[in-house]
């Protein structure tokens, strides 16, 4: 085995991406935000004007390259890091990510990205499907009000003022879609360590996960 694979899963607003990015920075590892990849496919499909409900619409993935690098996401060579956070993308990404063809294509890319190890990958199915043999699997949770509050603050920073009740509603709907879909639903891997982040700061969660990583590394000599 070459290097450590750290899988971080959890529902919308649980802090996965922020926490994974910080861990990667601290350890000098690579971070892959798989949610950003599903968002990028959604953005491309919307821009192409294809029928989002039809699985065959996503055949463009045979030639379009989705690539995540240094916390930036690219579709072919275009940086879409900002564009993938639009409301239109958020409202459609659960539908797009429910198609087996789309998942197959992206999971392939994600597995390849992890081959070199020393990677932090975050998403919904990392511990269960993408990296079932990960050295450490963490599942982050937080109550829905706290998750909505975090997303609300993020939105405000970006100049998007959406009422908190709408943010809660969006999160509940997305959680429901993500955990009930047929293909790779959001599920806690049997061997994942669950961390409830409701009353923890980002740094507290980061430190906790790094501590767990150290313990595993020392045990296995990874
Ligand atoms: O908004 P948030 O950061 O919580 O979500 P995200 O991580 O950007 O993921 C956006 C959407 O992509 C999720 O709601 C899922 O529908 C989908 N997704 C997935 O199906 N599998 C993954 N490994 C990651 C994301």
PDB file of C-alpha atoms and ligand atoms in Angstrom:
ATOM      1  CA  UNK A   1       0.000   0.000   0.000  1.00  0.00           C
ATOM      2  CA  UNK A   2       1.247   3.443  -0.841  1.00  0.00           C
ATOM      3  CA  UNK A   3       0.097   6.030   1.664  1.00  0.00           C
ATOM      4  CA  UNK A   4      -3.025   6.567   3.696  1.00  0.00           C
ATOM      5  CA  UNK A   5      -6.628   6.760   2.433  1.00  0.00           C
ATOM      6  CA  UNK A   6      -8.957   8.785   4.645  1.00  0.00           C
ATOM      7  CA  UNK A   7     -12.680   8.636   3.783  1.00  0.00           C
ATOM      8  CA  UNK A   8     -15.024  11.309   5.152  1.00  0.00           C
ATOM      9  CA  UNK A   9     -18.756  11.022   4.533  1.00  0.00           C
ATOM     10  CA  UNK A  10     -21.794  12.843   5.823  1.00  0.00           C
ATOM     11  CA  UNK A  11     -24.965  14.714   4.914  1.00  0.00           C
ATOM     12  CA  UNK A  12     -25.296  18.269   3.549  1.00  0.00           C
ATOM     13  CA  UNK A  13     -23.733  20.898   5.795  1.00  0.00           C
ATOM     14  CA  UNK A  14     -21.995  18.434   8.109  1.00  0.00           C
ATOM     15  CA  UNK A  15     -18.704  20.219   7.409  1.00  0.00           C
ATOM     16  CA  UNK A  16     -17.091  17.498   5.290  1.00  0.00           C
ATOM     17  CA  UNK A  17     -15.496  19.686   2.658  1.00  0.00           C
ATOM     18  CA  UNK A  18     -14.142  22.391   4.973  1.00  0.00           C
ATOM     19  CA  UNK A  19     -12.803  19.828   7.419  1.00  0.00           C
ATOM     20  CA  UNK A  20     -11.301  17.606   4.714  1.00  0.00           C
ATOM     21  CA  UNK A  21      -9.576  20.588   3.090  1.00  0.00           C
ATOM     22  CA  UNK A  22      -8.015  21.618   6.424  1.00  0.00           C
ATOM     23  CA  UNK A  23      -6.845  18.116   7.238  1.00  0.00           C
ATOM     24  CA  UNK A  24      -5.251  17.799   3.804  1.00  0.00           C
ATOM     25  CA  UNK A  25      -3.495  21.149   4.229  1.00  0.00           C
ATOM     26  CA  UNK A  26      -2.182  20.254   7.691  1.00  0.00           C
ATOM     27  CA  UNK A  27      -0.909  16.833   6.635  1.00  0.00           C
ATOM     28  CA  UNK A  28       0.202  17.971   3.202  1.00  0.00           C
ATOM     29  CA  UNK A  29      -2.056  15.381   1.601  1.00  0.00           C
ATOM     30  CA  UNK A  30      -4.345  15.626  -1.438  1.00  0.00           C
ATOM     31  CA  UNK A  31      -7.998  16.537  -0.948  1.00  0.00           C
ATOM     32  CA  UNK A  32     -10.747  15.377  -3.302  1.00  0.00           C
ATOM     33  CA  UNK A  33     -14.240  16.855  -2.835  1.00  0.00           C
ATOM     34  CA  UNK A  34     -16.435  14.363  -4.708  1.00  0.00           C
ATOM     35  CA  UNK A  35     -19.551  16.508  -4.191  1.00  0.00           C
ATOM     36  CA  UNK A  36     -17.844  19.162  -6.327  1.00  0.00           C
ATOM     37  CA  UNK A  37     -17.446  16.564  -9.090  1.00  0.00           C
ATOM     38  CA  UNK A  38     -21.191  15.722  -9.088  1.00  0.00           C
ATOM     39  CA  UNK A  39     -21.921  19.444  -9.068  1.00  0.00           C
ATOM     40  CA  UNK A  40     -19.609  19.974 -12.064  1.00  0.00           C
ATOM     41  CA  UNK A  41     -21.454  17.321 -14.086  1.00  0.00           C
ATOM     42  CA  UNK A  42     -24.757  18.966 -13.121  1.00  0.00           C
ATOM     43  CA  UNK A  43     -23.498  22.390 -14.228  1.00  0.00           C
ATOM     44  CA  UNK A  44     -22.301  21.021 -17.569  1.00  0.00           C
ATOM     45  CA  UNK A  45     -25.622  19.252 -18.193  1.00  0.00           C
ATOM     46  CA  UNK A  46     -27.569  22.442 -17.415  1.00  0.00           C
ATOM     47  CA  UNK A  47     -25.324  24.465 -19.725  1.00  0.00           C
ATOM     48  CA  UNK A  48     -25.694  21.940 -22.536  1.00  0.00           C
ATOM     49  CA  UNK A  49     -29.470  22.151 -22.102  1.00  0.00           C
ATOM     50  CA  UNK A  50     -29.900  18.358 -22.075  1.00  0.00           C
ATOM     51  CA  UNK A  51     -32.854  16.589 -20.465  1.00  0.00           C
ATOM     52  CA  UNK A  52     -31.683  16.157 -16.854  1.00  0.00           C
ATOM     53  CA  UNK A  53     -34.207  13.369 -16.224  1.00  0.00           C
ATOM     54  CA  UNK A  54     -32.762  11.126 -18.937  1.00  0.00           C
ATOM     55  CA  UNK A  55     -29.730   9.040 -17.998  1.00  0.00           C
ATOM     56  CA  UNK A  56     -28.470   8.909 -21.593  1.00  0.00           C
ATOM     57  CA  UNK A  57     -28.093  12.722 -21.550  1.00  0.00           C
ATOM     58  CA  UNK A  58     -24.897  12.269 -19.557  1.00  0.00           C
ATOM     59  CA  UNK A  59     -23.055  10.458 -22.340  1.00  0.00           C
ATOM     60  CA  UNK A  60     -21.081  13.693 -22.710  1.00  0.00           C
ATOM     61  CA  UNK A  61     -18.969  12.239 -19.876  1.00  0.00           C
ATOM     62  CA  UNK A  62     -17.299  10.027 -22.474  1.00  0.00           C
ATOM     63  CA  UNK A  63     -15.429  13.078 -23.759  1.00  0.00           C
ATOM     64  CA  UNK A  64     -15.741  15.824 -21.136  1.00  0.00           C
ATOM     65  CA  UNK A  65     -13.059  15.757 -18.446  1.00  0.00           C
ATOM     66  CA  UNK A  66     -14.011  16.542 -14.836  1.00  0.00           C
ATOM     67  CA  UNK A  67     -10.951  17.160 -12.736  1.00  0.00           C
ATOM     68  CA  UNK A  68     -10.457  18.183  -9.091  1.00  0.00           C
ATOM     69  CA  UNK A  69      -7.149  19.761  -8.165  1.00  0.00           C
ATOM     70  CA  UNK A  70      -5.964  21.844  -5.190  1.00  0.00           C
ATOM     71  CA  UNK A  71      -9.512  22.660  -4.078  1.00  0.00           C
ATOM     72  CA  UNK A  72     -10.473  23.829  -7.549  1.00  0.00           C
ATOM     73  CA  UNK A  73     -12.780  21.971  -9.901  1.00  0.00           C
ATOM     74  CA  UNK A  74     -12.395  21.984 -13.661  1.00  0.00           C
ATOM     75  CA  UNK A  75     -14.612  20.896 -16.534  1.00  0.00           C
ATOM     76  CA  UNK A  76     -12.176  20.331 -19.362  1.00  0.00           C
ATOM     77  CA  UNK A  77      -9.857  23.250 -18.723  1.00  0.00           C
ATOM     78  CA  UNK A  78     -12.445  25.663 -17.344  1.00  0.00           C
ATOM     79  CA  UNK A  79     -12.393  26.536 -13.634  1.00  0.00           C
ATOM     80  CA  UNK A  80     -15.995  26.103 -12.394  1.00  0.00           C
ATOM     81  CA  UNK A  81     -15.271  26.307  -8.636  1.00  0.00           C
ATOM     82  CA  UNK A  82     -17.647  29.249  -8.147  1.00  0.00           C
ATOM     83  CA  UNK A  83     -20.233  28.306 -10.763  1.00  0.00           C
ATOM     84  CA  UNK A  84     -21.019  24.899  -9.215  1.00  0.00           C
ATOM     85  CA  UNK A  85     -22.411  26.554  -6.041  1.00  0.00           C
ATOM     86  CA  UNK A  86     -25.383  28.131  -7.858  1.00  0.00           C
ATOM     87  CA  UNK A  87     -28.917  27.423  -6.684  1.00  0.00           C
ATOM     88  CA  UNK A  88     -29.765  25.784  -9.982  1.00  0.00           C
ATOM     89  CA  UNK A  89     -26.922  23.287  -9.542  1.00  0.00           C
ATOM     90  CA  UNK A  90     -27.780  22.640  -5.865  1.00  0.00           C
ATOM     91  CA  UNK A  91     -31.408  21.956  -6.750  1.00  0.00           C
ATOM     92  CA  UNK A  92     -30.528  19.420  -9.451  1.00  0.00           C
ATOM     93  CA  UNK A  93     -27.390  17.686  -8.182  1.00  0.00           C
ATOM     94  CA  UNK A  94     -29.243  14.976  -6.215  1.00  0.00           C
ATOM     95  CA  UNK A  95     -31.127  14.000  -9.370  1.00  0.00           C
ATOM     96  CA  UNK A  96     -27.968  13.925 -11.497  1.00  0.00           C
ATOM     97  CA  UNK A  97     -26.023  11.922  -8.917  1.00  0.00           C
ATOM     98  CA  UNK A  98     -28.771   9.311  -8.711  1.00  0.00           C
ATOM     99  CA  UNK A  99     -27.979   7.914 -12.190  1.00  0.00           C
ATOM    100  CA  UNK A 100     -25.830   4.735 -12.165  1.00  0.00           C
ATOM    101  CA  UNK A 101     -24.014   5.828 -15.339  1.00  0.00           C
ATOM    102  CA  UNK A 102     -22.941   9.160 -13.803  1.00  0.00           C
ATOM    103  CA  UNK A 103     -21.824   7.445 -10.583  1.00  0.00           C
ATOM    104  CA  UNK A 104     -19.885   4.784 -12.486  1.00  0.00           C
ATOM    105  CA  UNK A 105     -17.961   7.431 -14.422  1.00  0.00           C
ATOM    106  CA  UNK A 106     -17.133   9.568 -11.381  1.00  0.00           C
ATOM    107  CA  UNK A 107     -16.353   6.661  -9.031  1.00  0.00           C
ATOM    108  CA  UNK A 108     -13.819   5.461 -11.621  1.00  0.00           C
ATOM    109  CA  UNK A 109     -12.086   8.873 -11.533  1.00  0.00           C
ATOM    110  CA  UNK A 110     -12.215   8.951  -7.725  1.00  0.00           C
ATOM    111  CA  UNK A 111     -10.721   5.477  -7.314  1.00  0.00           C
ATOM    112  CA  UNK A 112      -7.889   6.419  -9.688  1.00  0.00           C
ATOM    113  CA  UNK A 113      -7.229   9.638  -7.790  1.00  0.00           C
ATOM    114  CA  UNK A 114      -6.764   7.638  -4.590  1.00  0.00           C
ATOM    115  CA  UNK A 115      -4.220   5.207  -6.031  1.00  0.00           C
ATOM    116  CA  UNK A 116      -1.250   7.275  -4.933  1.00  0.00           C
ATOM    117  CA  UNK A 117      -2.431   7.455  -1.316  1.00  0.00           C
ATOM    118  CA  UNK A 118      -2.125  10.190   1.299  1.00  0.00           C
ATOM    119  CA  UNK A 119      -5.518  11.386   0.296  1.00  0.00           C
ATOM    120  CA  UNK A 120      -8.573  12.809   2.062  1.00  0.00           C
ATOM    121  CA  UNK A 121     -11.714  12.157   0.044  1.00  0.00           C
ATOM    122  CA  UNK A 122     -15.106  13.470   1.112  1.00  0.00           C
ATOM    123  CA  UNK A 123     -18.606  12.667  -0.090  1.00  0.00           C
ATOM    124  CA  UNK A 124     -21.603  10.427   0.528  1.00  0.00           C
ATOM    125  CA  UNK A 125     -20.367   6.961  -0.500  1.00  0.00           C
ATOM    126  CA  UNK A 126     -16.603   7.118  -0.004  1.00  0.00           C
ATOM    127  CA  UNK A 127     -16.396   4.637   2.885  1.00  0.00           C
ATOM    128  CA  UNK A 128     -19.046   2.351   1.405  1.00  0.00           C
ATOM    129  CA  UNK A 129     -18.332   2.310  -2.356  1.00  0.00           C
ATOM    130  CA  UNK A 130     -15.378   4.393  -3.546  1.00  0.00           C
ATOM    131  CA  UNK A 131     -12.769   3.414  -0.941  1.00  0.00           C
ATOM    132  CA  UNK A 132     -14.190   0.397   0.929  1.00  0.00           C
ATOM    133  CA  UNK A 133     -10.653  -0.428   2.107  1.00  0.00           C
ATOM    134  CA  UNK A 134      -9.840   3.067   3.361  1.00  0.00           C
ATOM    135  CA  UNK A 135      -7.442   3.145   6.317  1.00  0.00           C
ATOM    136  CA  UNK A 136      -9.830   5.337   8.275  1.00  0.00           C
ATOM    137  CA  UNK A 137     -13.512   6.070   7.675  1.00  0.00           C
ATOM    138  CA  UNK A 138     -15.225   8.966   9.404  1.00  0.00           C
ATOM    139  CA  UNK A 139     -18.913   9.822   9.219  1.00  0.00           C
ATOM    140  CA  UNK A 140     -19.733  13.407  10.212  1.00  0.00           C
ATOM    141  CA  UNK A 141     -23.171  14.343  11.473  1.00  0.00           C
ATOM    142  CA  UNK A 142     -24.806  17.405  13.025  1.00  0.00           C
ATOM    143  CA  UNK A 143     -28.417  18.229  13.726  1.00  0.00           C
ATOM    144  CA  UNK A 144     -30.302  19.774  10.830  1.00  0.00           C
ATOM    145  CA  UNK A 145     -30.689  23.233  12.436  1.00  0.00           C
ATOM    146  CA  UNK A 146     -26.940  23.515  12.968  1.00  0.00           C
ATOM    147  CA  UNK A 147     -26.193  22.296   9.447  1.00  0.00           C
ATOM    148  CA  UNK A 148     -28.651  24.843   8.023  1.00  0.00           C
ATOM    149  CA  UNK A 149     -27.126  27.602  10.156  1.00  0.00           C
ATOM    150  CA  UNK A 150     -23.660  26.807   8.738  1.00  0.00           C
ATOM    151  CA  UNK A 151     -24.936  26.807   5.169  1.00  0.00           C
ATOM    152  CA  UNK A 152     -26.843  30.068   5.843  1.00  0.00           C
ATOM    153  CA  UNK A 153     -23.651  31.771   7.079  1.00  0.00           C
ATOM    154  CA  UNK A 154     -21.702  30.493   4.059  1.00  0.00           C
ATOM    155  CA  UNK A 155     -24.401  31.891   1.768  1.00  0.00           C
ATOM    156  CA  UNK A 156     -24.352  35.286   3.476  1.00  0.00           C
ATOM    157  CA  UNK A 157     -20.591  35.472   3.005  1.00  0.00           C
ATOM    158  CA  UNK A 158     -21.146  34.879  -0.697  1.00  0.00           C
ATOM    159  CA  UNK A 159     -23.764  37.633  -0.801  1.00  0.00           C
ATOM    160  CA  UNK A 160     -26.711  35.235  -1.064  1.00  0.00           C
ATOM    161  CA  UNK A 161     -29.436  36.096   1.435  1.00  0.00           C
ATOM    162  CA  UNK A 162     -31.824  33.150   1.575  1.00  0.00           C
ATOM    163  CA  UNK A 163     -34.226  32.790   4.511  1.00  0.00           C
ATOM    164  CA  UNK A 164     -33.050  30.197   7.062  1.00  0.00           C
ATOM    165  CA  UNK A 165     -36.324  28.263   6.743  1.00  0.00           C
ATOM    166  CA  UNK A 166     -35.644  27.825   3.007  1.00  0.00           C
ATOM    167  CA  UNK A 167     -32.097  26.616   3.763  1.00  0.00           C
ATOM    168  CA  UNK A 168     -33.487  24.040   6.243  1.00  0.00           C
ATOM    169  CA  UNK A 169     -36.038  22.900   3.686  1.00  0.00           C
ATOM    170  CA  UNK A 170     -33.374  22.491   0.952  1.00  0.00           C
ATOM    171  CA  UNK A 171     -31.163  20.452   3.277  1.00  0.00           C
ATOM    172  CA  UNK A 172     -33.994  18.187   4.411  1.00  0.00           C
ATOM    173  CA  UNK A 173     -35.077  17.545   0.816  1.00  0.00           C
ATOM    174  CA  UNK A 174     -31.508  16.782  -0.308  1.00  0.00           C
ATOM    175  CA  UNK A 175     -30.855  14.482   2.697  1.00  0.00           C
ATOM    176  CA  UNK A 176     -34.040  12.613   1.892  1.00  0.00           C
ATOM    177  CA  UNK A 177     -33.132  12.201  -1.803  1.00  0.00           C
ATOM    178  CA  UNK A 178     -29.520  11.226  -1.059  1.00  0.00           C
ATOM    179  CA  UNK A 179     -30.377   8.618   1.564  1.00  0.00           C
ATOM    180  CA  UNK A 180     -33.267   6.976  -0.240  1.00  0.00           C
ATOM    181  CA  UNK A 181     -31.876   6.697  -3.783  1.00  0.00           C
ATOM    182  CA  UNK A 182     -31.328   3.186  -5.124  1.00  0.00           C
ATOM    183  CA  UNK A 183     -27.723   3.628  -6.242  1.00  0.00           C
ATOM    184  CA  UNK A 184     -25.124   4.148  -3.460  1.00  0.00           C
ATOM    185  CA  UNK A 185     -27.374   5.937  -0.964  1.00  0.00           C
ATOM    186  CA  UNK A 186     -25.867   7.986   1.849  1.00  0.00           C
ATOM    187  CA  UNK A 187     -25.168   5.303   4.440  1.00  0.00           C
ATOM    188  CA  UNK A 188     -22.778   4.921   7.373  1.00  0.00           C
ATOM    189  CA  UNK A 189     -20.117   2.286   6.628  1.00  0.00           C
ATOM    190  CA  UNK A 190     -20.079  -0.478   9.260  1.00  0.00           C
ATOM    191  CA  UNK A 191     -16.503   0.340  10.207  1.00  0.00           C
ATOM    192  CA  UNK A 192     -16.855   4.156  10.196  1.00  0.00           C
ATOM    193  CA  UNK A 193     -16.270   6.298  13.261  1.00  0.00           C
ATOM    194  CA  UNK A 194     -19.189   8.663  13.763  1.00  0.00           C
ATOM    195  CA  UNK A 195     -18.452  12.196  14.926  1.00  0.00           C
ATOM    196  CA  UNK A 196     -21.341  14.471  15.863  1.00  0.00           C
ATOM    197  CA  UNK A 197     -20.077  17.967  15.036  1.00  0.00           C
ATOM    198  CA  UNK A 198     -23.119  19.904  16.305  1.00  0.00           C
ATOM    199  CA  UNK A 199     -21.279  21.339  19.309  1.00  0.00           C
ATOM    200  CA  UNK A 200     -17.717  21.152  17.990  1.00  0.00           C
ATOM    201  CA  UNK A 201     -15.674  23.800  16.199  1.00  0.00           C
ATOM    202  CA  UNK A 202     -14.034  23.031  12.870  1.00  0.00           C
ATOM    203  CA  UNK A 203     -10.613  22.910  14.539  1.00  0.00           C
ATOM    204  CA  UNK A 204     -11.853  20.491  17.186  1.00  0.00           C
ATOM    205  CA  UNK A 205     -13.129  18.106  14.519  1.00  0.00           C
ATOM    206  CA  UNK A 206      -9.932  18.475  12.465  1.00  0.00           C
ATOM    207  CA  UNK A 207      -7.763  17.697  15.512  1.00  0.00           C
ATOM    208  CA  UNK A 208      -9.890  14.710  16.440  1.00  0.00           C
ATOM    209  CA  UNK A 209      -9.612  13.186  12.961  1.00  0.00           C
ATOM    210  CA  UNK A 210      -5.862  13.835  12.769  1.00  0.00           C
ATOM    211  CA  UNK A 211      -5.490  12.107  16.138  1.00  0.00           C
ATOM    212  CA  UNK A 212      -7.433   9.094  14.819  1.00  0.00           C
ATOM    213  CA  UNK A 213      -5.271   9.080  11.679  1.00  0.00           C
ATOM    214  CA  UNK A 214      -2.063   9.133  13.751  1.00  0.00           C
ATOM    215  CA  UNK A 215      -3.300   6.212  15.830  1.00  0.00           C
ATOM    216  CA  UNK A 216      -4.079   4.157  12.713  1.00  0.00           C
ATOM    217  CA  UNK A 217      -0.769   5.050  11.067  1.00  0.00           C
ATOM    218  CA  UNK A 218       1.173   3.980  14.139  1.00  0.00           C
ATOM    219  CA  UNK A 219      -0.804   0.767  14.377  1.00  0.00           C
ATOM    220  CA  UNK A 220      -0.419  -0.258  10.752  1.00  0.00           C
ATOM    221  CA  UNK A 221       2.831   1.496   9.960  1.00  0.00           C
ATOM    222  CA  UNK A 222       1.173   2.886   6.808  1.00  0.00           C
TER     223      UNK A 222
HETATM  224  O1  LIG B   1     -23.832  20.939  -0.263  1.00  0.00           O
HETATM  225  P1  LIG B   1     -22.883  19.928   0.225  1.00  0.00           P
HETATM  226  O2  LIG B   1     -21.470  20.411   0.341  1.00  0.00           O
HETATM  227  O3  LIG B   1     -23.298  19.244   1.467  1.00  0.00           O
HETATM  228  O4  LIG B   1     -22.953  18.801  -0.838  1.00  0.00           O
HETATM  229  P2  LIG B   1     -21.822  18.313  -1.786  1.00  0.00           P
HETATM  230  O5  LIG B   1     -20.835  17.524  -0.986  1.00  0.00           O
HETATM  231  O6  LIG B   1     -21.331  19.438  -2.620  1.00  0.00           O
HETATM  232  O7  LIG B   1     -22.610  17.266  -2.704  1.00  0.00           O
HETATM  233  C1  LIG B   1     -23.632  17.677  -3.560  1.00  0.00           C
HETATM  234  C2  LIG B   1     -24.505  16.491  -3.940  1.00  0.00           C
HETATM  235  O8  LIG B   1     -23.738  15.558  -4.701  1.00  0.00           O
HETATM  236  C3  LIG B   1     -25.074  15.676  -2.786  1.00  0.00           C
HETATM  237  O9  LIG B   1     -26.269  16.235  -2.289  1.00  0.00           O
HETATM  238  C4  LIG B   1     -25.292  14.315  -3.439  1.00  0.00           C
HETATM  239  O10 LIG B   1     -26.504  14.281  -4.143  1.00  0.00           O
HETATM  240  C5  LIG B   1     -24.169  14.232  -4.457  1.00  0.00           C
HETATM  241  N1  LIG B   1     -23.026  13.416  -4.015  1.00  0.00           N
HETATM  242  C6  LIG B   1     -23.095  12.053  -4.156  1.00  0.00           C
HETATM  243  O11 LIG B   1     -24.119  11.529  -4.573  1.00  0.00           O
HETATM  244  N2  LIG B   1     -22.021  11.267  -3.850  1.00  0.00           N
HETATM  245  C7  LIG B   1     -20.893  11.805  -3.389  1.00  0.00           C
HETATM  246  N3  LIG B   1     -19.851  11.015  -3.126  1.00  0.00           N
HETATM  247  C8  LIG B   1     -20.798  13.201  -3.207  1.00  0.00           C
HETATM  248  C9  LIG B   1     -21.895  13.987  -3.514  1.00  0.00           C
END
